[in-house]
Amino acid sequence: MKKTMIMACALAFLLCACGDNQTKDADGTTTSTITLEKDGSIASKLVEDFGTDYSEDGLKNLLDTSITAYQNLSGAAQVNLKNCEKNNKGKLVVEMTFNDSTAYAGWNNYFLDYMYASEMGLDSSGIENNTEGFFAGTISDAYSAGYSLETTLNAVSDNSIKSSVTKSDLLGMGSNHIVILARYADDDPIDIKCYDEILYVGDGVTVTGKRSANVSTTEGYGIIVFK
């Protein structure tokens, strides 16, 4: 599977060539966040140290042009840049919305290739629409999409029926929802906010609230099952 980078990792190449890419808000919460909405849409937020490779306007232009190019490639994708500016602490805040998890995964993959082509002066018209590496939806749909579900997840809620679940259990929970995020050695931790109670999580995932968790694993997949 092609390496898929979430927004925080993709922009890290541009914003913070050295140093810690993971930053914190004043209240101590992780600022790199994926928020899952009940209608299937996704919101992402990134707060990063502002590097010198791009100006604020230059980065916004790169994001805007990549979004237009990706939506021309994938007509079903709806990608919106809501905010791209420095805050009063000198941090860059990038907020985006996506109509579904396919658009989120596809644009994040696309952006890496588009950014490279832009920097190298290459033609970006041949970039393919690769939507691997991130899934959010029902367990049944995840299995139909080709995810094997060969995993063991541990209970994190009093409403969890079993202390742990494996593939056979998950297949019997088809209407429940699952988040599957491909992770690699240089990926930073990221928060996932769900719209209902989290029931089970995999290795490298820590629950931070009834509907939120932090994914810190750097190999394989970060997996969350919620109602």
PDB file of C-alpha atoms in Angstrom:
ATOM      1  CA  MET A   1       0.000   0.000   0.000  1.00  0.00           C
ATOM      2  CA  LYS A   2       1.266   3.425  -0.908  1.00  0.00           C
ATOM      3  CA  LYS A   3       2.240   5.500   2.085  1.00  0.00           C
ATOM      4  CA  THR A   4      -0.571   7.828   3.070  1.00  0.00           C
ATOM      5  CA  MET A   5       0.240  10.934   5.068  1.00  0.00           C
ATOM      6  CA  ILE A   6      -2.373  12.870   6.991  1.00  0.00           C
ATOM      7  CA  MET A   7      -2.519  16.641   6.757  1.00  0.00           C
ATOM      8  CA  ALA A   8      -0.108  17.273   9.617  1.00  0.00           C
ATOM      9  CA  CYS A   9       2.617  15.144   8.064  1.00  0.00           C
ATOM     10  CA  ALA A  10       2.089  16.449   4.544  1.00  0.00           C
ATOM     11  CA  LEU A  11       2.453  20.078   5.531  1.00  0.00           C
ATOM     12  CA  ALA A  12       5.363  19.372   7.854  1.00  0.00           C
ATOM     13  CA  PHE A  13       7.626  19.256   4.807  1.00  0.00           C
ATOM     14  CA  LEU A  14       6.652  22.835   4.067  1.00  0.00           C
ATOM     15  CA  LEU A  15       6.295  24.358   7.489  1.00  0.00           C
ATOM     16  CA  CYS A  16       8.820  22.831   9.802  1.00  0.00           C
ATOM     17  CA  ALA A  17      11.899  21.399   8.173  1.00  0.00           C
ATOM     18  CA  CYS A  18      13.437  20.736  11.566  1.00  0.00           C
ATOM     19  CA  GLY A  19      12.167  20.442  15.109  1.00  0.00           C
ATOM     20  CA  ASP A  20       9.037  18.916  16.621  1.00  0.00           C
ATOM     21  CA  ASN A  21       6.098  18.855  14.196  1.00  0.00           C
ATOM     22  CA  GLN A  22       3.539  18.172  16.928  1.00  0.00           C
ATOM     23  CA  THR A  23       2.344  21.279  18.727  1.00  0.00           C
ATOM     24  CA  LYS A  24      -0.063  22.017  21.544  1.00  0.00           C
ATOM     25  CA  ASP A  25      -2.733  24.620  22.116  1.00  0.00           C
ATOM     26  CA  ALA A  26      -2.678  26.736  25.257  1.00  0.00           C
ATOM     27  CA  ASP A  27      -4.941  24.218  27.011  1.00  0.00           C
ATOM     28  CA  GLY A  28      -2.517  21.385  26.282  1.00  0.00           C
ATOM     29  CA  THR A  29      -4.688  19.525  23.784  1.00  0.00           C
ATOM     30  CA  THR A  30      -3.166  18.087  20.643  1.00  0.00           C
ATOM     31  CA  THR A  31      -3.853  20.434  17.760  1.00  0.00           C
ATOM     32  CA  SER A  32      -3.459  18.008  14.860  1.00  0.00           C
ATOM     33  CA  THR A  33      -7.009  16.676  14.717  1.00  0.00           C
ATOM     34  CA  ILE A  34      -9.403  14.733  12.500  1.00  0.00           C
ATOM     35  CA  THR A  35     -13.050  15.278  13.412  1.00  0.00           C
ATOM     36  CA  LEU A  36     -15.656  12.818  12.116  1.00  0.00           C
ATOM     37  CA  GLU A  37     -19.153  14.203  11.624  1.00  0.00           C
ATOM     38  CA  LYS A  38     -22.337  12.127  11.695  1.00  0.00           C
ATOM     39  CA  ASP A  39     -23.159  12.986   8.073  1.00  0.00           C
ATOM     40  CA  GLY A  40     -19.893  11.363   6.954  1.00  0.00           C
ATOM     41  CA  SER A  41     -17.992  14.599   6.433  1.00  0.00           C
ATOM     42  CA  ILE A  42     -14.582  15.219   7.972  1.00  0.00           C
ATOM     43  CA  ALA A  43     -12.913  18.321   9.377  1.00  0.00           C
ATOM     44  CA  SER A  44      -9.160  18.537   9.854  1.00  0.00           C
ATOM     45  CA  LYS A  45      -7.177  21.089  11.821  1.00  0.00           C
ATOM     46  CA  LEU A  46      -3.444  21.652  11.884  1.00  0.00           C
ATOM     47  CA  VAL A  47      -1.468  24.090  14.001  1.00  0.00           C
ATOM     48  CA  GLU A  48       2.236  24.161  13.129  1.00  0.00           C
ATOM     49  CA  ASP A  49       5.316  26.253  13.600  1.00  0.00           C
ATOM     50  CA  PHE A  50       5.569  28.519  10.574  1.00  0.00           C
ATOM     51  CA  GLY A  51       8.729  27.732   8.622  1.00  0.00           C
ATOM     52  CA  THR A  52      10.505  29.757   5.953  1.00  0.00           C
ATOM     53  CA  ASP A  53      10.096  27.535   2.875  1.00  0.00           C
ATOM     54  CA  TYR A  54       6.788  29.191   1.934  1.00  0.00           C
ATOM     55  CA  SER A  55       5.158  32.500   2.684  1.00  0.00           C
ATOM     56  CA  GLU A  56       1.672  32.458   4.166  1.00  0.00           C
ATOM     57  CA  ASP A  57       0.197  33.537   0.822  1.00  0.00           C
ATOM     58  CA  GLY A  58       2.382  31.048  -1.050  1.00  0.00           C
ATOM     59  CA  LEU A  59       1.177  28.161   1.055  1.00  0.00           C
ATOM     60  CA  LYS A  60      -2.458  29.208   0.727  1.00  0.00           C
ATOM     61  CA  ASN A  61      -2.048  29.399  -3.039  1.00  0.00           C
ATOM     62  CA  LEU A  62      -0.490  25.926  -3.132  1.00  0.00           C
ATOM     63  CA  LEU A  63      -3.373  24.526  -1.100  1.00  0.00           C
ATOM     64  CA  ASP A  64      -5.985  26.264  -3.246  1.00  0.00           C
ATOM     65  CA  THR A  65      -4.495  25.093  -6.539  1.00  0.00           C
ATOM     66  CA  SER A  66      -4.053  21.519  -5.278  1.00  0.00           C
ATOM     67  CA  ILE A  67      -7.694  21.423  -4.153  1.00  0.00           C
ATOM     68  CA  THR A  68      -8.905  22.623  -7.554  1.00  0.00           C
ATOM     69  CA  ALA A  69      -6.714  20.106  -9.357  1.00  0.00           C
ATOM     70  CA  TYR A  70      -7.844  17.258  -7.104  1.00  0.00           C
ATOM     71  CA  GLN A  71     -11.528  18.075  -7.501  1.00  0.00           C
ATOM     72  CA  ASN A  72     -11.039  18.068 -11.280  1.00  0.00           C
ATOM     73  CA  LEU A  73      -9.535  14.595 -10.915  1.00  0.00           C
ATOM     74  CA  SER A  74     -12.197  13.297  -8.537  1.00  0.00           C
ATOM     75  CA  GLY A  75     -15.555  14.828  -9.357  1.00  0.00           C
ATOM     76  CA  ALA A  76     -17.224  13.397  -6.245  1.00  0.00           C
ATOM     77  CA  ALA A  77     -14.751  15.001  -3.868  1.00  0.00           C
ATOM     78  CA  GLN A  78     -15.714  18.168  -2.045  1.00  0.00           C
ATOM     79  CA  VAL A  79     -12.669  19.739  -0.406  1.00  0.00           C
ATOM     80  CA  ASN A  80     -12.702  23.164   1.200  1.00  0.00           C
ATOM     81  CA  LEU A  81      -9.941  25.240   2.732  1.00  0.00           C
ATOM     82  CA  LYS A  82     -11.629  27.039   5.630  1.00  0.00           C
ATOM     83  CA  ASN A  83      -8.644  28.807   7.138  1.00  0.00           C
ATOM     84  CA  CYS A  84      -4.923  29.230   6.491  1.00  0.00           C
ATOM     85  CA  GLU A  85      -3.295  31.949   8.547  1.00  0.00           C
ATOM     86  CA  LYS A  86      -0.950  32.670  11.409  1.00  0.00           C
ATOM     87  CA  ASN A  87      -2.557  33.059  14.816  1.00  0.00           C
ATOM     88  CA  ASN A  88      -1.537  35.544  17.510  1.00  0.00           C
ATOM     89  CA  LYS A  89       1.139  33.141  18.732  1.00  0.00           C
ATOM     90  CA  GLY A  90       2.821  32.994  15.335  1.00  0.00           C
ATOM     91  CA  LYS A  91       1.556  29.469  14.604  1.00  0.00           C
ATOM     92  CA  LEU A  92       0.097  28.531  11.261  1.00  0.00           C
ATOM     93  CA  VAL A  93      -3.505  27.320  11.485  1.00  0.00           C
ATOM     94  CA  VAL A  94      -4.846  25.261   8.564  1.00  0.00           C
ATOM     95  CA  GLU A  95      -8.453  24.061   8.703  1.00  0.00           C
ATOM     96  CA  MET A  96     -10.101  22.015   5.958  1.00  0.00           C
ATOM     97  CA  THR A  97     -13.332  20.094   5.389  1.00  0.00           C
ATOM     98  CA  PHE A  98     -14.044  17.040   3.233  1.00  0.00           C
ATOM     99  CA  ASN A  99     -17.375  15.558   2.234  1.00  0.00           C
ATOM    100  CA  ASP A 100     -16.299  12.010   3.157  1.00  0.00           C
ATOM    101  CA  SER A 101     -13.350   9.833   4.140  1.00  0.00           C
ATOM    102  CA  THR A 102     -12.585   9.012   0.500  1.00  0.00           C
ATOM    103  CA  ALA A 103     -12.079  12.684  -0.284  1.00  0.00           C
ATOM    104  CA  TYR A 104      -9.947  13.111   2.835  1.00  0.00           C
ATOM    105  CA  ALA A 105      -7.683  10.162   2.012  1.00  0.00           C
ATOM    106  CA  GLY A 106      -7.542  11.002  -1.680  1.00  0.00           C
ATOM    107  CA  TRP A 107      -6.606  14.654  -1.269  1.00  0.00           C
ATOM    108  CA  ASN A 108      -3.942  13.950   1.376  1.00  0.00           C
ATOM    109  CA  ASN A 109      -2.303  11.418  -0.935  1.00  0.00           C
ATOM    110  CA  TYR A 110      -2.690  13.767  -3.892  1.00  0.00           C
ATOM    111  CA  PHE A 111      -1.258  16.753  -2.057  1.00  0.00           C
ATOM    112  CA  LEU A 112       2.069  15.031  -1.404  1.00  0.00           C
ATOM    113  CA  ASP A 113       2.553  14.293  -5.109  1.00  0.00           C
ATOM    114  CA  TYR A 114       1.231  17.698  -6.156  1.00  0.00           C
ATOM    115  CA  MET A 115       3.557  19.473  -3.732  1.00  0.00           C
ATOM    116  CA  TYR A 116       6.547  17.533  -5.043  1.00  0.00           C
ATOM    117  CA  ALA A 117       5.619  18.239  -8.655  1.00  0.00           C
ATOM    118  CA  SER A 118       5.182  21.929  -7.840  1.00  0.00           C
ATOM    119  CA  GLU A 119       8.561  22.205  -6.144  1.00  0.00           C
ATOM    120  CA  MET A 120      10.347  20.307  -8.932  1.00  0.00           C
ATOM    121  CA  GLY A 121       8.566  22.065 -11.798  1.00  0.00           C
ATOM    122  CA  LEU A 122       7.010  18.802 -13.007  1.00  0.00           C
ATOM    123  CA  ASP A 123       3.697  18.136 -14.737  1.00  0.00           C
ATOM    124  CA  SER A 124       1.066  17.164 -12.154  1.00  0.00           C
ATOM    125  CA  SER A 125      -1.566  15.966 -14.648  1.00  0.00           C
ATOM    126  CA  GLY A 126      -0.501  12.332 -14.313  1.00  0.00           C
ATOM    127  CA  ILE A 127      -1.075  12.089 -10.560  1.00  0.00           C
ATOM    128  CA  GLU A 128      -3.545   9.299  -9.813  1.00  0.00           C
ATOM    129  CA  ASN A 129      -6.441   9.365  -7.369  1.00  0.00           C
ATOM    130  CA  ASN A 130      -5.261   7.070  -4.588  1.00  0.00           C
ATOM    131  CA  THR A 131      -7.709   6.805  -1.660  1.00  0.00           C
ATOM    132  CA  GLU A 132      -5.845   4.203   0.380  1.00  0.00           C
ATOM    133  CA  GLY A 133      -4.630   4.667   3.926  1.00  0.00           C
ATOM    134  CA  PHE A 134      -7.679   6.093   5.687  1.00  0.00           C
ATOM    135  CA  PHE A 135     -11.205   4.787   6.201  1.00  0.00           C
ATOM    136  CA  ALA A 136     -14.137   6.003   8.286  1.00  0.00           C
ATOM    137  CA  GLY A 137     -17.515   4.300   8.039  1.00  0.00           C
ATOM    138  CA  THR A 138     -19.320   1.146   9.110  1.00  0.00           C
ATOM    139  CA  ILE A 139     -17.414  -2.034   9.831  1.00  0.00           C
ATOM    140  CA  SER A 140     -19.357  -3.788   7.052  1.00  0.00           C
ATOM    141  CA  ASP A 141     -18.307  -1.133   4.562  1.00  0.00           C
ATOM    142  CA  ALA A 142     -14.676  -1.356   5.704  1.00  0.00           C
ATOM    143  CA  TYR A 143     -14.655  -5.100   5.082  1.00  0.00           C
ATOM    144  CA  SER A 144     -16.305  -4.620   1.681  1.00  0.00           C
ATOM    145  CA  ALA A 145     -13.643  -2.027   0.853  1.00  0.00           C
ATOM    146  CA  GLY A 146     -10.937  -4.654   1.321  1.00  0.00           C
ATOM    147  CA  TYR A 147      -9.766  -4.153   4.891  1.00  0.00           C
ATOM    148  CA  SER A 148      -9.140  -7.622   6.315  1.00  0.00           C
ATOM    149  CA  LEU A 149      -9.986  -6.699   9.951  1.00  0.00           C
ATOM    150  CA  GLU A 150      -7.402  -9.228  11.100  1.00  0.00           C
ATOM    151  CA  THR A 151      -6.757  -7.505  14.400  1.00  0.00           C
ATOM    152  CA  THR A 152      -7.438  -7.581  18.129  1.00  0.00           C
ATOM    153  CA  LEU A 153      -8.991  -4.526  19.745  1.00  0.00           C
ATOM    154  CA  ASN A 154      -9.386  -3.807  23.448  1.00  0.00           C
ATOM    155  CA  ALA A 155     -12.495  -2.483  25.193  1.00  0.00           C
ATOM    156  CA  VAL A 156     -12.413   1.096  26.516  1.00  0.00           C
ATOM    157  CA  SER A 157     -16.072   1.578  27.474  1.00  0.00           C
ATOM    158  CA  ASP A 158     -18.424   0.145  30.061  1.00  0.00           C
ATOM    159  CA  ASN A 159     -20.798  -0.375  27.147  1.00  0.00           C
ATOM    160  CA  SER A 160     -18.383  -2.711  25.370  1.00  0.00           C
ATOM    161  CA  ILE A 161     -19.812  -6.231  25.322  1.00  0.00           C
ATOM    162  CA  LYS A 162     -16.444  -8.033  25.480  1.00  0.00           C
ATOM    163  CA  SER A 163     -13.046  -7.132  26.916  1.00  0.00           C
ATOM    164  CA  SER A 164     -11.496  -7.598  23.465  1.00  0.00           C
ATOM    165  CA  VAL A 165     -12.694  -8.345  19.941  1.00  0.00           C
ATOM    166  CA  THR A 166     -11.162 -10.032  16.909  1.00  0.00           C
ATOM    167  CA  LYS A 167     -12.169 -10.280  13.263  1.00  0.00           C
ATOM    168  CA  SER A 168     -15.110 -12.625  13.838  1.00  0.00           C
ATOM    169  CA  ASP A 169     -16.506 -10.314  16.513  1.00  0.00           C
ATOM    170  CA  LEU A 170     -16.079  -7.261  14.315  1.00  0.00           C
ATOM    171  CA  LEU A 171     -17.902  -8.900  11.425  1.00  0.00           C
ATOM    172  CA  GLY A 172     -20.821  -9.399  13.791  1.00  0.00           C
ATOM    173  CA  MET A 173     -20.775  -5.683  14.630  1.00  0.00           C
ATOM    174  CA  GLY A 174     -21.212  -4.558  11.035  1.00  0.00           C
ATOM    175  CA  SER A 175     -23.389  -1.533  11.751  1.00  0.00           C
ATOM    176  CA  ASN A 176     -20.922  -0.068  14.238  1.00  0.00           C
ATOM    177  CA  HIS A 177     -18.387   2.440  12.952  1.00  0.00           C
ATOM    178  CA  ILE A 178     -14.656   2.119  12.494  1.00  0.00           C
ATOM    179  CA  VAL A 179     -11.708   4.407  11.812  1.00  0.00           C
ATOM    180  CA  ILE A 180      -8.655   2.870  10.152  1.00  0.00           C
ATOM    181  CA  LEU A 181      -5.571   5.049   9.749  1.00  0.00           C
ATOM    182  CA  ALA A 182      -2.369   3.775   8.134  1.00  0.00           C
ATOM    183  CA  ARG A 183       0.686   4.749  10.183  1.00  0.00           C
ATOM    184  CA  TYR A 184       4.395   4.864   9.409  1.00  0.00           C
ATOM    185  CA  ALA A 185       7.620   5.491  11.278  1.00  0.00           C
ATOM    186  CA  ASP A 186       7.732   9.252  10.656  1.00  0.00           C
ATOM    187  CA  ASP A 187       4.057   9.956  11.344  1.00  0.00           C
ATOM    188  CA  ASP A 188       3.263  12.252  14.267  1.00  0.00           C
ATOM    189  CA  PRO A 189       0.502  11.509  16.810  1.00  0.00           C
ATOM    190  CA  ILE A 190      -2.944  12.797  15.909  1.00  0.00           C
ATOM    191  CA  ASP A 191      -6.274  13.157  17.695  1.00  0.00           C
ATOM    192  CA  ILE A 192      -9.441  11.569  16.351  1.00  0.00           C
ATOM    193  CA  LYS A 193     -12.792  12.994  17.433  1.00  0.00           C
ATOM    194  CA  CYS A 194     -15.781  10.698  16.843  1.00  0.00           C
ATOM    195  CA  TYR A 195     -19.465  11.614  16.891  1.00  0.00           C
ATOM    196  CA  ASP A 196     -20.426   8.752  19.220  1.00  0.00           C
ATOM    197  CA  GLU A 197     -18.950   6.706  22.055  1.00  0.00           C
ATOM    198  CA  ILE A 198     -15.711   4.836  21.423  1.00  0.00           C
ATOM    199  CA  LEU A 199     -15.990   1.115  22.277  1.00  0.00           C
ATOM    200  CA  TYR A 200     -12.700  -0.513  21.224  1.00  0.00           C
ATOM    201  CA  VAL A 201      -9.228   0.615  20.165  1.00  0.00           C
ATOM    202  CA  GLY A 202      -6.125  -1.057  18.799  1.00  0.00           C
ATOM    203  CA  ASP A 203      -2.492  -0.866  19.874  1.00  0.00           C
ATOM    204  CA  GLY A 204      -1.028   2.620  19.873  1.00  0.00           C
ATOM    205  CA  VAL A 205      -4.402   4.289  20.412  1.00  0.00           C
ATOM    206  CA  THR A 206      -5.190   6.012  23.724  1.00  0.00           C
ATOM    207  CA  VAL A 207      -8.683   7.180  24.640  1.00  0.00           C
ATOM    208  CA  THR A 208      -8.700  10.809  25.773  1.00  0.00           C
ATOM    209  CA  GLY A 209     -12.463  11.176  26.236  1.00  0.00           C
ATOM    210  CA  LYS A 210     -15.714   9.336  25.652  1.00  0.00           C
ATOM    211  CA  ARG A 211     -15.615  10.268  21.972  1.00  0.00           C
ATOM    212  CA  SER A 212     -11.958  11.122  21.408  1.00  0.00           C
ATOM    213  CA  ALA A 213      -8.652   9.276  21.151  1.00  0.00           C
ATOM    214  CA  ASN A 214      -5.016   9.915  20.310  1.00  0.00           C
ATOM    215  CA  VAL A 215      -3.310   7.725  17.720  1.00  0.00           C
ATOM    216  CA  SER A 216       0.416   7.462  18.402  1.00  0.00           C
ATOM    217  CA  THR A 217       1.313   4.129  16.820  1.00  0.00           C
ATOM    218  CA  THR A 218       3.985   4.448  14.116  1.00  0.00           C
ATOM    219  CA  GLU A 219       3.599   1.049  12.425  1.00  0.00           C
ATOM    220  CA  GLY A 220       0.587  -0.604  10.824  1.00  0.00           C
ATOM    221  CA  TYR A 221      -2.837   0.856  11.523  1.00  0.00           C
ATOM    222  CA  GLY A 222      -4.444   2.956  14.212  1.00  0.00           C
ATOM    223  CA  ILE A 223      -7.949   1.492  14.663  1.00  0.00           C
ATOM    224  CA  ILE A 224     -10.962   2.818  16.575  1.00  0.00           C
ATOM    225  CA  VAL A 225     -14.427   1.269  16.784  1.00  0.00           C
ATOM    226  CA  PHE A 226     -17.307   3.434  17.983  1.00  0.00           C
ATOM    227  CA  LYS A 227     -21.085   3.241  18.101  1.00  0.00           C
TER     228      LYS A 227
END
